[in-house]
Amino acid sequence: MNIEEYISSGILEAYALGAVSDEERREVECLTSIYPQLAEALHAAQDDVEQLARLESKSPPPVLKASILDAVAQAAAEERADADANTVASADADVEADADASIIQMNAKEDPVKRWPLGWVAAAVIALGMFFANYTLRDYNAELKRDLDQISGELNEIRDQALTQQERLAVLADTSYHRIPMKGVEKSPTSLAMIYWNPTSEQVLLDVRELPKPTEDQQYQLWAIVDGTPTDLGVFDLPEGQEWFEMKSITGAVAFAVTLEPRGGRPEPALEQMYVLGAV
């Protein structure tokens, strides 16, 4: 068994997500009990899923509490400075013998407006802190949601790749499919592709192994040779990570070929732009 190929198929990640059938689950559990390398890879996939769940429990930054306490301490220091200034002013008023008694009494009496400065400042600071905390949490939650969406997209992509791998393995195991290798011609000798054709169902699957990247205004086009005439089986790009394409159905084919054509394809192939060719 090819351990690396099984790991790269994505079925372990699908198992960790619970996105496998009962048969696949039993297969994974059986193989991981036999091969330590598979068991280690499965544990790594499960750890990734658990880490994703833990992202939701993160707390806001601790610097918020410190900033609020610093602001309250500063307000307290300012209040003490105001109180010292009032004390000095009252002492100066007492030594003025010719001052009016009522004025002295007013100067000595605590100013009711200044009685609550620390309370008001603390309340304002706390309110500001709550506003800042809510704003920070909203921003943090938005960032967390973006991260979760990205991870979810990556996991879905892995699951899709796992399904594609399973479909490919099913075709490889199905003896009703003819395997037609298409090798590179003189124009591109290193090019290579494989046709899987079921004459009964007429299904045609294309597995691109090696083809040059086309320009934006070009696409590859697959052809089947039927009764000596090229028949269009559809066009395809080479998106990153995709090698497996389902093309148009055909019957009576004796050969297959791929040419590089203007985007959208042509009704007839440009033979000088042929890259691979294979006979049935």
XYZ file of N, CA and C in Angstrom:
840
model
N 0.844 -1.212 0.000
C 0.000 0.000 0.000
C 0.873 1.254 0.000
N 0.512 2.237 -0.810
C 1.251 3.501 -0.866
C 0.723 4.435 0.232
N 1.483 4.532 1.332
C 1.035 5.315 2.494
C 0.895 6.792 2.140
N 1.919 7.349 1.459
C 1.901 8.782 1.141
C 0.720 9.136 0.241
N 0.422 8.278 -0.734
C -0.706 8.539 -1.630
C -2.027 8.506 -0.866
N -2.155 7.589 0.077
C -3.386 7.500 0.872
C -3.552 8.745 1.744
N -2.438 9.238 2.325
C -2.509 10.446 3.160
C -2.891 11.653 2.319
N -2.269 11.775 1.126
C -2.534 12.938 0.276
C -3.911 12.900 -0.361
N -4.616 11.762 -0.269
C -5.952 11.674 -0.867
C -6.966 12.552 -0.150
N -6.681 12.918 1.125
C -7.589 13.776 1.876
C -8.643 13.030 2.672
N -8.627 11.714 2.653
C -9.673 10.969 3.358
C -9.514 11.068 4.869
N -8.260 11.273 5.354
C -8.070 11.408 6.798
C -8.703 12.701 7.303
N -8.537 13.814 6.527
C -9.175 15.072 6.909
C -10.693 14.934 6.873
N -11.207 14.223 5.838
C -12.655 14.010 5.752
C -13.155 13.196 6.940
N -12.380 12.219 7.386
C -12.741 11.423 8.565
C -12.789 12.308 9.802
N -11.792 13.197 9.962
C -11.757 14.084 11.127
C -12.957 15.018 11.151
N -13.480 15.363 9.971
C -14.647 16.243 9.874
C -15.963 15.476 9.974
N -15.890 14.139 9.960
C -17.106 13.339 9.970
C -17.792 13.291 8.627
N -17.026 13.494 7.539
C -17.604 13.564 6.199
C -17.306 12.301 5.396
N -17.322 11.153 6.035
C -17.072 9.891 5.339
C -18.239 8.936 5.581
N -18.360 7.973 4.694
C -19.396 6.948 4.857
C -18.961 5.936 5.920
N -19.899 5.066 6.319
C -19.567 4.041 7.315
C -18.464 3.118 6.812
N -18.525 2.798 5.531
C -17.497 1.919 4.960
C -16.126 2.590 4.984
N -16.092 3.885 4.637
C -14.819 4.609 4.656
C -14.301 4.760 6.080
N -15.224 4.971 7.027
C -14.814 5.105 8.424
C -14.147 3.819 8.912
N -14.770 2.677 8.591
C -14.184 1.397 9.005
C -12.832 1.168 8.337
N -12.734 1.620 7.085
C -11.461 1.459 6.377
C -10.361 2.273 7.041
N -10.666 3.545 7.381
C -9.673 4.404 8.025
C -9.255 3.829 9.371
N -10.233 3.385 10.158
C -9.921 2.849 11.485
C -9.093 1.566 11.392
N -9.355 0.784 10.376
C -8.593 -0.453 10.194
C -7.152 -0.149 9.787
N -6.999 0.741 8.792
C -5.656 1.036 8.278
C -4.805 1.774 9.301
N -5.422 2.692 10.074
C -4.639 3.426 11.073
C -4.209 2.532 12.229
N -4.930 1.437 12.440
C -4.510 0.489 13.478
C -3.356 -0.391 13.004
N -3.165 -0.429 11.684
C -2.094 -1.257 11.117
C -0.834 -0.434 10.855
N -1.023 0.786 10.294
C 0.119 1.604 9.884
C 0.277 2.786 10.841
N 1.351 2.833 11.616
C 1.582 3.948 12.558
C 1.647 5.304 11.857
N 2.179 5.351 10.639
C 2.280 6.624 9.924
C 0.894 7.185 9.606
N -0.038 6.305 9.267
C -1.415 6.747 9.017
C -2.066 7.227 10.306
N -1.813 6.524 11.409
C -2.382 6.934 12.699
C -1.866 8.310 13.095
N -0.591 8.570 12.863
C -0.015 9.881 13.191
C -0.626 10.978 12.331
N -0.807 10.701 11.045
C -1.415 11.693 10.152
C -2.863 11.966 10.545
N -3.598 10.931 10.975
C -4.986 11.119 11.407
C -5.043 11.973 12.665
N -4.150 11.727 13.629
C -4.121 12.536 14.847
C -3.837 13.995 14.515
N -2.948 14.241 13.547
C -2.645 15.615 13.146
C -3.877 16.289 12.552
N -4.638 15.568 11.730
C -5.859 16.126 11.140
C -6.896 16.426 12.211
N -7.039 15.526 13.196
C -7.995 15.751 14.283
C -7.573 16.937 15.149
N -6.266 17.099 15.356
C -5.775 18.250 16.125
C -6.102 19.553 15.413
N -5.998 19.572 14.078
C -6.321 20.781 13.317
C -7.785 21.162 13.494
N -8.676 20.172 13.469
C -10.107 20.448 13.644
C -10.387 20.952 15.055
N -9.724 20.362 16.067
C -9.911 20.809 17.449
C -9.382 22.221 17.644
N -8.272 22.538 17.004
C -7.724 23.893 17.106
C -8.681 24.907 16.500
N -9.349 24.534 15.421
C -10.347 25.406 14.811
C -11.475 25.698 15.787
N -11.911 24.681 16.547
C -12.994 24.883 17.517
C -12.544 25.783 18.662
N -11.277 25.671 19.060
C -10.784 26.480 20.182
C -10.637 27.945 19.830
N -10.591 28.268 18.549
C -10.438 29.673 18.160
C -11.577 30.527 18.695
N -12.783 29.917 18.841
C -13.951 30.673 19.277
C -13.888 31.056 20.750
N -12.994 30.431 21.544
C -12.952 30.688 22.985
C -11.877 31.677 23.388
N -11.230 32.331 22.436
C -10.170 33.278 22.780
C -10.737 34.507 23.478
N -10.006 35.061 24.479
C -10.416 36.245 25.221
C -9.867 37.493 24.551
N -10.491 38.675 24.822
C -9.975 39.919 24.259
C -8.622 40.244 24.862
N -7.858 41.143 24.263
C -6.510 41.457 24.729
C -6.504 41.959 26.167
N -5.546 41.507 27.057
C -5.488 41.948 28.460
C -5.087 43.402 28.609
N -4.575 44.033 27.553
C -4.143 45.422 27.666
C -5.312 46.354 27.955
N -6.555 45.908 27.640
C -7.717 46.758 27.872
C -7.893 47.061 29.350
N -7.792 46.033 30.231
C -7.946 46.232 31.679
C -6.877 47.175 32.200
N -5.651 47.009 31.765
C -4.551 47.848 32.240
C -4.765 49.303 31.868
N -5.269 49.557 30.644
C -5.477 50.939 30.220
C -6.555 51.623 31.054
N -7.610 50.873 31.436
C -8.676 51.456 32.260
C -8.155 51.782 33.654
N -7.396 50.865 34.278
C -6.848 51.101 35.616
C -5.877 52.279 35.617
N -5.095 52.426 34.581
C -4.169 53.562 34.492
C -4.933 54.881 34.440
N -6.044 54.886 33.686
C -6.832 56.112 33.582
C -7.457 56.479 34.924
N -7.943 55.472 35.674
C -8.527 55.741 36.998
C -7.464 56.268 37.953
N -6.273 55.690 37.941
C -5.188 56.142 38.812
C -4.796 57.584 38.505
N -4.778 57.938 37.240
C -4.437 59.305 36.857
C -5.497 60.284 37.357
N -6.779 59.864 37.262
C -7.851 60.730 37.747
C -7.740 60.940 39.255
N -7.369 59.890 40.000
C -7.200 60.012 41.449
C -6.071 60.977 41.791
N -4.986 60.922 41.057
C -3.856 61.826 41.300
C -4.256 63.280 41.066
N -5.053 63.522 40.015
C -5.499 64.884 39.735
C -6.410 65.398 40.842
N -7.260 64.507 41.417
C -8.147 64.933 42.500
C -7.342 65.321 43.739
N -6.296 64.527 44.049
C -5.470 64.857 45.214
C -4.765 66.196 45.027
N -4.343 66.493 43.812
C -3.684 67.774 43.543
C -4.656 68.926 43.747
N -5.914 68.758 43.318
C -6.919 69.803 43.520
C -7.191 70.008 45.003
N -7.240 68.904 45.764
C -7.496 69.015 47.208
C -6.375 69.767 47.908
N -5.126 69.525 47.556
C -3.984 70.233 48.151
C -4.055 71.720 47.849
N -4.451 72.055 46.634
C -4.550 73.472 46.264
C -5.632 74.159 47.080
N -6.773 73.488 47.322
C -7.841 74.079 48.134
C -7.400 74.292 49.576
N -6.593 73.371 50.103
C -6.106 73.496 51.488
C -5.220 74.719 51.648
N -4.312 74.930 50.697
C -3.423 76.109 50.745
C -4.229 77.386 50.657
N -5.248 77.411 49.802
C -6.063 78.620 49.651
C -6.810 78.926 50.938
N -7.313 77.890 51.646
C -8.032 78.102 52.898
C -7.105 78.645 53.975
N -5.866 78.158 54.032
C -4.902 78.648 55.036
C -4.575 80.113 54.812
N -4.405 80.522 53.584
C -4.121 81.928 53.279
C -5.282 82.816 53.696
N -6.508 82.315 53.529
C -7.678 83.125 53.881
C -7.784 83.309 55.388
N -7.373 82.286 56.184
C -7.464 82.364 57.645
C -6.538 83.431 58.223
N -5.386 83.660 57.602
C -4.422 84.627 58.167
C -4.776 86.068 57.824
N -5.792 86.289 57.016
C -6.210 87.655 56.689
C -7.217 88.103 57.751
N -6.748 88.866 58.744
C -7.573 89.239 59.901
C -8.719 90.136 59.534
N -8.549 90.948 58.496
C -9.597 91.909 58.182
C -10.578 91.384 57.152
N -10.500 90.075 56.868
C -11.421 89.535 55.862
C -12.782 89.297 56.472
N -13.769 89.335 55.676
C -15.140 89.109 56.121
C -15.327 87.657 56.524
N -16.005 87.389 57.687
C -16.159 86.030 58.224
C -16.939 85.132 57.273
N -17.934 85.689 56.629
C -18.734 84.863 55.721
C -17.923 84.404 54.525
N -17.012 85.272 54.073
C -16.178 84.915 52.924
C -15.212 83.814 53.309
N -14.630 83.946 54.581
C -13.714 82.915 55.077
C -14.430 81.576 55.155
N -15.701 81.619 55.646
C -16.471 80.380 55.776
C -16.724 79.738 54.412
N -17.002 80.562 53.398
C -17.258 80.031 52.068
C -16.000 79.407 51.473
N -14.839 80.067 51.743
C -13.586 79.522 51.207
C -13.207 78.215 51.877
N -13.536 78.126 53.215
C -13.177 76.915 53.951
C -14.099 75.752 53.632
N -15.323 76.035 53.210
C -16.307 74.984 52.928
C -15.944 74.229 51.654
N -16.126 72.903 51.659
C -15.802 72.089 50.486
C -16.748 72.423 49.346
N -16.173 72.615 48.176
C -16.954 72.929 46.978
C -17.731 71.688 46.555
N -19.076 71.748 46.549
C -19.858 70.562 46.204
C -19.620 70.114 44.778
N -19.222 71.049 43.912
C -18.995 70.650 42.529
C -17.782 69.745 42.422
N -16.784 69.971 43.358
C -15.549 69.197 43.317
C -15.611 67.946 44.188
N -16.765 67.673 44.789
C -16.875 66.554 45.707
C -16.811 65.217 44.969
N -17.261 65.180 43.715
C -17.389 63.893 43.019
C -16.526 63.776 41.744
N -15.401 64.453 41.631
C -14.687 64.373 40.354
C -14.189 62.969 40.044
N -13.658 62.259 41.052
C -13.122 60.924 40.798
C -14.223 59.962 40.350
N -15.387 60.070 40.995
C -16.494 59.195 40.615
C -16.928 59.411 39.180
N -17.040 60.729 38.811
C -17.452 61.007 37.435
C -16.395 60.544 36.435
N -15.135 60.817 36.762
C -14.060 60.423 35.842
C -14.000 58.904 35.712
N -14.120 58.209 36.870
C -14.079 56.746 36.827
C -15.229 56.188 35.990
N -16.427 56.771 36.187
C -17.577 56.306 35.407
C -17.354 56.537 33.918
N -16.787 57.720 33.604
C -16.530 58.024 32.194
C -15.494 57.073 31.609
N -14.450 56.817 32.423
C -13.401 55.912 31.946
C -13.956 54.510 31.725
N -14.779 54.044 32.681
C -15.366 52.709 32.541
C -16.279 52.639 31.320
N -17.092 53.700 31.137
C -17.968 53.717 29.965
C -17.154 53.701 28.681
N -16.072 54.516 28.685
C -15.206 54.536 27.511
C -14.550 53.173 27.306
N -14.142 52.558 28.428
C -13.536 51.232 28.330
C -14.497 50.202 27.781
N -15.780 50.276 28.232
C -16.774 49.337 27.723
C -16.994 49.538 26.231
N -17.031 50.825 25.814
C -17.204 51.106 24.390
C -16.028 50.544 23.599
N -14.811 50.799 24.133
C -13.615 50.305 23.460
C -13.600 48.776 23.422
N -14.042 48.164 24.541
C -14.068 46.699 24.592
C -15.042 46.137 23.565
N -16.244 46.747 23.480
C -17.227 46.274 22.513
C -16.715 46.444 21.089
N -16.086 47.609 20.851
C -15.549 47.868 19.511
C -14.456 46.862 19.171
N -13.557 46.622 20.171
C -12.458 45.684 19.952
C -12.979 44.272 19.728
N -13.986 43.875 20.531
C -14.541 42.530 20.385
C -15.234 42.356 19.039
N -15.947 43.413 18.591
C -16.589 43.322 17.279
C -15.540 43.140 16.187
N -14.459 43.931 16.298
C -13.389 43.832 15.316
C -12.725 42.458 15.385
N -12.526 41.987 16.623
C -11.896 40.672 16.818
C -12.789 39.559 16.271
N -14.101 39.659 16.537
C -15.027 38.641 16.050
C -15.093 38.632 14.530
N -15.026 39.839 13.927
C -15.037 39.904 12.466
C -13.797 39.228 11.889
N -12.648 39.487 12.525
C -11.410 38.845 12.069
C -11.479 37.332 12.266
N -12.041 36.923 13.405
C -12.178 35.492 13.679
C -13.088 34.825 12.657
N -14.181 35.521 12.291
C -15.105 34.958 11.302
C -14.411 34.792 9.954
N -13.587 35.792 9.584
C -12.852 35.665 8.325
C -11.923 34.453 8.360
N -11.248 34.262 9.497
C -10.352 33.108 9.626
C -11.130 31.798 9.529
N -12.295 31.763 10.198
C -13.105 30.545 10.167
C -13.612 30.253 8.758
N -14.029 31.317 8.047
C -14.500 31.128 6.674
C -13.381 30.589 5.788
N -12.176 31.133 5.992
C -11.045 30.672 5.189
C -10.726 29.206 5.477
N -10.694 28.854 6.765
C -10.395 27.469 7.137
C -11.495 26.533 6.644
N -12.752 26.998 6.753
C -13.864 26.174 6.278
C -13.750 25.929 4.780
N -13.365 26.983 4.035
C -13.180 26.818 2.597
C -12.072 25.838 2.267
N -10.975 25.912 3.035
C -9.862 24.989 2.806
C -10.271 23.551 3.108
N -11.046 23.363 4.185
C -11.501 22.014 4.529
C -12.462 21.470 3.474
N -13.330 22.346 2.944
C -14.242 21.908 1.881
C -13.464 21.511 0.629
N -12.402 22.283 0.343
C -11.571 21.959 -0.816
C -10.890 20.604 -0.629
N -10.400 20.356 0.593
C -9.774 19.061 0.883
C -10.788 17.931 0.724
N -12.015 18.166 1.200
C -13.055 17.138 1.088
C -13.404 16.878 -0.375
N -13.483 17.962 -1.187
C -13.763 17.782 -2.610
C -12.643 17.002 -3.293
N -11.398 17.309 -2.925
C -10.275 16.579 -3.497
C -10.318 15.110 -3.106
N -10.758 14.838 -1.874
C -10.864 13.450 -1.424
C -11.908 12.696 -2.244
N -13.046 13.357 -2.529
C -14.075 12.723 -3.338
C -13.565 12.474 -4.749
N -12.822 13.448 -5.321
C -12.269 13.271 -6.652
C -11.302 12.096 -6.679
N -10.492 11.978 -5.644
C -9.554 10.868 -5.553
C -10.296 9.534 -5.484
N -11.393 9.487 -4.750
C -12.178 8.259 -4.649
C -12.796 7.902 -6.005
N -13.288 8.919 -6.723
C -13.854 8.670 -8.051
C -12.787 8.124 -8.998
N -11.588 8.692 -8.901
C -10.503 8.232 -9.762
C -10.149 6.774 -9.458
N -10.069 6.445 -8.173
C -9.754 5.069 -7.790
C -10.835 4.105 -8.274
N -12.097 4.562 -8.245
C -13.191 3.712 -8.716
C -13.063 3.442 -10.212
N -12.672 4.464 -10.979
C -12.490 4.283 -12.422
C -11.318 3.345 -12.699
N -10.228 3.531 -11.946
C -9.051 2.680 -12.142
C -9.367 1.209 -11.867
N -10.287 0.978 -10.944
C -10.638 -0.400 -10.593
C -11.703 -0.992 -11.512
N -12.323 -0.165 -12.345
C -13.410 -0.611 -13.222
C -12.825 -1.098 -14.551
N -12.941 -2.390 -14.820
C -12.351 -2.963 -16.033
C -13.127 -2.612 -17.300
N -14.291 -1.992 -17.167
C -15.056 -1.619 -18.360
C -14.498 -0.371 -19.036
N -13.567 0.316 -18.371
C -12.946 1.502 -18.960
C -11.692 1.105 -19.740
N -11.578 1.620 -20.964
C -10.357 1.464 -21.743
C -9.383 2.573 -21.351
N -8.134 2.206 -21.126
C -7.104 3.183 -20.768
C -6.259 3.473 -22.000
N -6.342 4.709 -22.470
C -5.626 5.090 -23.690
C -4.606 6.170 -23.354
N -3.315 5.839 -23.279
C -2.309 6.875 -23.035
C -2.133 7.755 -24.266
N -2.093 9.059 -24.059
C -1.838 10.019 -25.136
C -0.473 10.647 -24.877
N 0.484 10.320 -25.733
C 1.851 10.794 -25.553
C 2.098 12.062 -26.365
N 3.121 12.814 -25.935
C 3.454 14.058 -26.610
C 3.979 13.823 -28.014
N 3.569 14.686 -28.938
C 4.048 14.624 -30.319
C 5.296 15.488 -30.453
N 5.773 15.664 -31.673
C 7.028 16.390 -31.906
C 6.978 17.812 -31.363
N 5.810 18.456 -31.408
C 5.690 19.828 -30.926
C 5.945 19.923 -29.426
N 5.539 18.900 -28.659
C 5.694 18.913 -27.205
C 5.930 17.482 -26.718
N 7.143 16.968 -26.878
C 7.399 15.550 -26.575
C 7.241 15.179 -25.107
N 7.326 16.152 -24.195
C 7.191 15.836 -22.764
C 5.742 15.831 -22.292
N 4.814 16.237 -23.149
C 3.402 16.267 -22.755
C 2.867 14.840 -22.613
N 1.881 14.697 -21.719
C 1.316 13.372 -21.461
C -0.081 13.524 -20.873
N -1.008 12.687 -21.340
C -2.366 12.654 -20.793
C -2.904 11.234 -20.932
N -3.983 10.950 -20.209
C -4.574 9.609 -20.214
C -6.085 9.732 -20.410
N -6.607 8.907 -21.305
C -8.051 8.836 -21.536
C -8.595 7.570 -20.874
N -9.706 7.720 -20.144
C -10.451 6.579 -19.606
C -11.818 6.603 -20.293
N -12.029 5.633 -21.173
C -13.235 5.638 -22.014
C -14.000 4.342 -21.799
N -15.288 4.511 -21.494
C -16.181 3.368 -21.332
C -17.057 3.271 -22.586
N -16.782 2.336 -23.492
C -17.564 2.249 -24.734
C -19.038 1.960 -24.498
N -19.355 1.303 -23.381
C -20.753 0.971 -23.104
C -21.544 2.205 -22.690
N -21.035 2.935 -21.688
C -21.718 4.151 -21.230
C -21.339 5.369 -22.061
N -20.295 5.233 -22.897
C -19.772 6.299 -23.752
C -19.122 7.430 -22.956
N -18.897 7.220 -21.657
C -18.284 8.255 -20.822
C -16.795 8.382 -21.144
N -16.325 9.642 -21.188
C -14.917 9.931 -21.464
C -14.358 10.762 -20.315
N -13.306 10.263 -19.669
C -12.621 10.980 -18.599
C -11.191 11.254 -19.037
N -10.736 12.471 -18.802
C -9.396 12.895 -19.211
C -8.552 13.172 -17.977
N -7.387 12.542 -17.922
C -6.438 12.750 -16.824
C -5.193 13.419 -17.407
N -5.025 14.714 -17.121
C -3.886 15.471 -17.659
C -2.679 15.259 -16.758
N -1.636 14.693 -17.311
C -0.406 14.473 -16.549
C 0.586 15.617 -16.760
N 0.746 16.049 -18.012
C 1.709 17.111 -18.309
C 1.305 17.824 -19.596
N 0.971 19.113 -19.461
C 0.677 19.975 -20.606
C 1.152 21.381 -20.274
N 1.698 22.123 -21.246
C 2.108 23.508 -20.974
C 0.912 24.373 -20.594
N 1.149 25.357 -19.754
C 0.082 26.274 -19.337
C -0.324 27.149 -20.521
N -1.618 27.174 -20.886
C -2.044 28.010 -22.015
C -2.145 29.478 -21.615
N -2.171 30.357 -22.599
C -2.377 31.778 -22.337
C -3.851 32.034 -22.040
N -4.161 33.276 -21.613
C -5.534 33.604 -21.225
C -6.512 33.477 -22.387
N -6.044 33.692 -23.618
C -6.948 33.654 -24.777
C -6.940 32.294 -25.476
N -6.411 31.267 -24.809
C -6.362 29.937 -25.407
C -6.929 28.883 -24.459
N -7.398 27.782 -25.042
C -7.862 26.622 -24.287
C -7.448 25.355 -25.025
N -7.269 24.289 -24.250
C -7.042 22.993 -24.879
C -8.383 22.400 -25.311
N -8.346 21.604 -26.380
C -9.558 20.977 -26.904
C -9.275 19.496 -27.156
N -10.189 18.644 -26.671
C -10.047 17.197 -26.844
C -10.837 16.748 -28.068
N -10.214 15.847 -28.830
C -10.845 15.327 -30.041
C -10.854 13.804 -30.004
N -11.917 13.220 -30.563
C -11.985 11.778 -30.803
C -12.019 11.559 -32.311
N -11.254 10.593 -32.789
C -11.257 10.280 -34.218
C -12.259 9.156 -34.452
N -13.339 9.493 -35.161
C -14.414 8.535 -35.453
C -14.600 8.478 -36.963
N -14.440 7.293 -37.541
C -14.562 7.114 -38.997
C -13.651 8.084 -39.746
N -12.460 8.306 -39.217
C -11.488 9.160 -39.882
C -11.745 10.644 -39.736
N -12.738 11.036 -38.928
C -13.086 12.449 -38.774
C -12.919 12.877 -37.323
N -12.239 14.015 -37.066
C -12.116 14.518 -35.687
C -13.469 14.989 -35.159
N -13.821 14.552 -33.951
C -15.077 14.942 -33.302
C -14.760 15.686 -32.012
N -15.362 16.870 -31.859
C -15.098 17.704 -30.677
C -15.647 17.043 -29.415
N -14.778 16.948 -28.375
C -15.216 16.423 -27.077
C -15.152 17.478 -25.981
N -14.954 18.749 -26.370
C -14.991 19.820 -25.380
C -13.634 20.466 -25.146
N -13.680 21.667 -24.548
C -12.464 22.421 -24.230
C -12.234 22.388 -22.718
N -10.999 22.669 -22.319
C -10.688 22.696 -20.886
C -9.485 23.596 -20.629
N -9.485 24.200 -19.431
C -8.337 24.964 -18.948
C -7.493 24.047 -18.063
N -6.462 24.634 -17.463
C -5.630 23.889 -16.518
C -5.595 24.625 -15.188
N -6.731 24.663 -14.468
C -6.732 25.349 -13.168
C -5.811 24.656 -12.181
N -5.290 25.441 -11.242
C -4.355 24.910 -10.249
C -4.993 23.774 -9.455
N -4.312 22.646 -9.421
C -4.777 21.527 -8.612
C -5.775 20.608 -9.289
N -6.224 20.931 -10.518
C -7.197 20.068 -11.201
C -6.522 19.357 -12.367
N -6.634 18.038 -12.385
C -6.060 17.233 -13.458
C -7.098 16.310 -14.095
N -8.258 16.219 -13.477
C -9.279 15.228 -13.837
C -10.462 15.950 -14.458
N -10.826 15.601 -15.701
C -11.902 16.290 -16.411
C -12.856 15.257 -17.019
N -14.162 15.538 -16.904
C -15.157 14.717 -17.595
C -15.533 15.429 -18.884
N -15.309 14.788 -20.011
C -15.529 15.398 -21.316
C -16.836 14.874 -21.931
N -17.103 15.270 -23.181
C -18.317 14.822 -23.859
C -18.247 13.320 -24.152
N -19.418 12.706 -24.194
C -19.492 11.271 -24.472
C -19.220 11.001 -25.952
N -18.758 9.775 -26.247
C -18.459 9.418 -27.639
C -18.575 7.909 -27.809
N -18.894 7.487 -29.016
C -18.917 6.067 -29.359
C -18.166 5.871 -30.672
N -17.561 4.717 -30.828
C -16.869 4.399 -32.074
C -15.531 5.067 -32.255
N -14.906 5.560 -31.191
C -13.626 6.249 -31.322
C -12.504 5.247 -31.566
N -11.543 5.647 -32.421
C -10.364 4.817 -32.670
C -9.093 5.511 -32.187
N -9.196 6.796 -31.852
C -8.037 7.540 -31.340
C -8.531 8.811 -30.661
N -7.661 9.392 -29.824
C -7.951 10.651 -29.136
C -6.740 11.567 -29.276
N -7.001 12.886 -29.294
C -5.916 13.866 -29.417
C -6.318 15.151 -28.706
N -5.308 15.950 -28.333
C -5.530 17.251 -27.703
C -4.780 18.308 -28.501
N -5.488 19.392 -28.834
C -4.866 20.529 -29.526
C -5.064 21.794 -28.696
N -4.247 22.800 -28.973
C -4.370 24.103 -28.314
C -5.050 25.055 -29.278
N -6.221 25.568 -28.883
C -7.051 26.376 -29.774
C -7.390 27.722 -29.134
N -7.939 28.672 -29.928
C -8.445 29.920 -29.338
C -9.533 29.601 -28.313
N -9.653 30.463 -27.306
C -10.628 30.223 -26.236
C -12.019 30.003 -26.823
N -12.673 28.949 -26.347
C -13.979 28.570 -26.862
C -13.919 27.420 -27.842
N -12.699 27.141 -28.378
C -12.531 26.008 -29.281
C -12.868 26.328 -30.723
N -12.659 25.313 -31.583
C -12.928 25.426 -33.016
C -13.711 24.205 -33.483
N -14.430 24.329 -34.604
C -15.163 23.163 -35.126
C -14.239 22.101 -35.699
N -13.026 22.516 -36.114
C -12.049 21.578 -36.649
C -10.705 21.849 -35.990
N -9.914 20.810 -35.744
C -8.651 21.018 -35.035
C -7.578 21.645 -35.919
N -6.687 22.418 -35.264
C -5.486 22.917 -35.930
C -4.394 21.878 -35.688
N -4.099 21.064 -36.693
C -3.197 19.933 -36.507
C -1.796 20.371 -36.105
N -1.390 21.570 -36.534
C -0.062 22.061 -36.148
C -0.001 22.430 -34.671
N -1.168 22.493 -34.000
C -1.238 22.799 -32.571
C -1.548 21.547 -31.736
N -1.324 20.367 -32.309
C -1.560 19.131 -31.570
C -0.432 18.904 -30.559
N -0.816 18.492 -29.327
C 0.165 18.278 -28.264
C 0.296 16.808 -27.871
N -0.819 16.079 -27.822
C -0.761 14.654 -27.479
C -1.694 13.874 -28.396
N -1.376 12.581 -28.584
C -2.172 11.723 -29.458
C -2.054 10.289 -28.956
N -3.192 9.559 -28.979
C -3.172 8.161 -28.560
C -4.236 7.357 -29.274
N -3.885 6.151 -29.702
C -4.826 5.266 -30.389
C -5.469 4.314 -29.396
N -6.707 3.942 -29.687
C -7.442 3.014 -28.824
C -6.858 1.606 -28.962
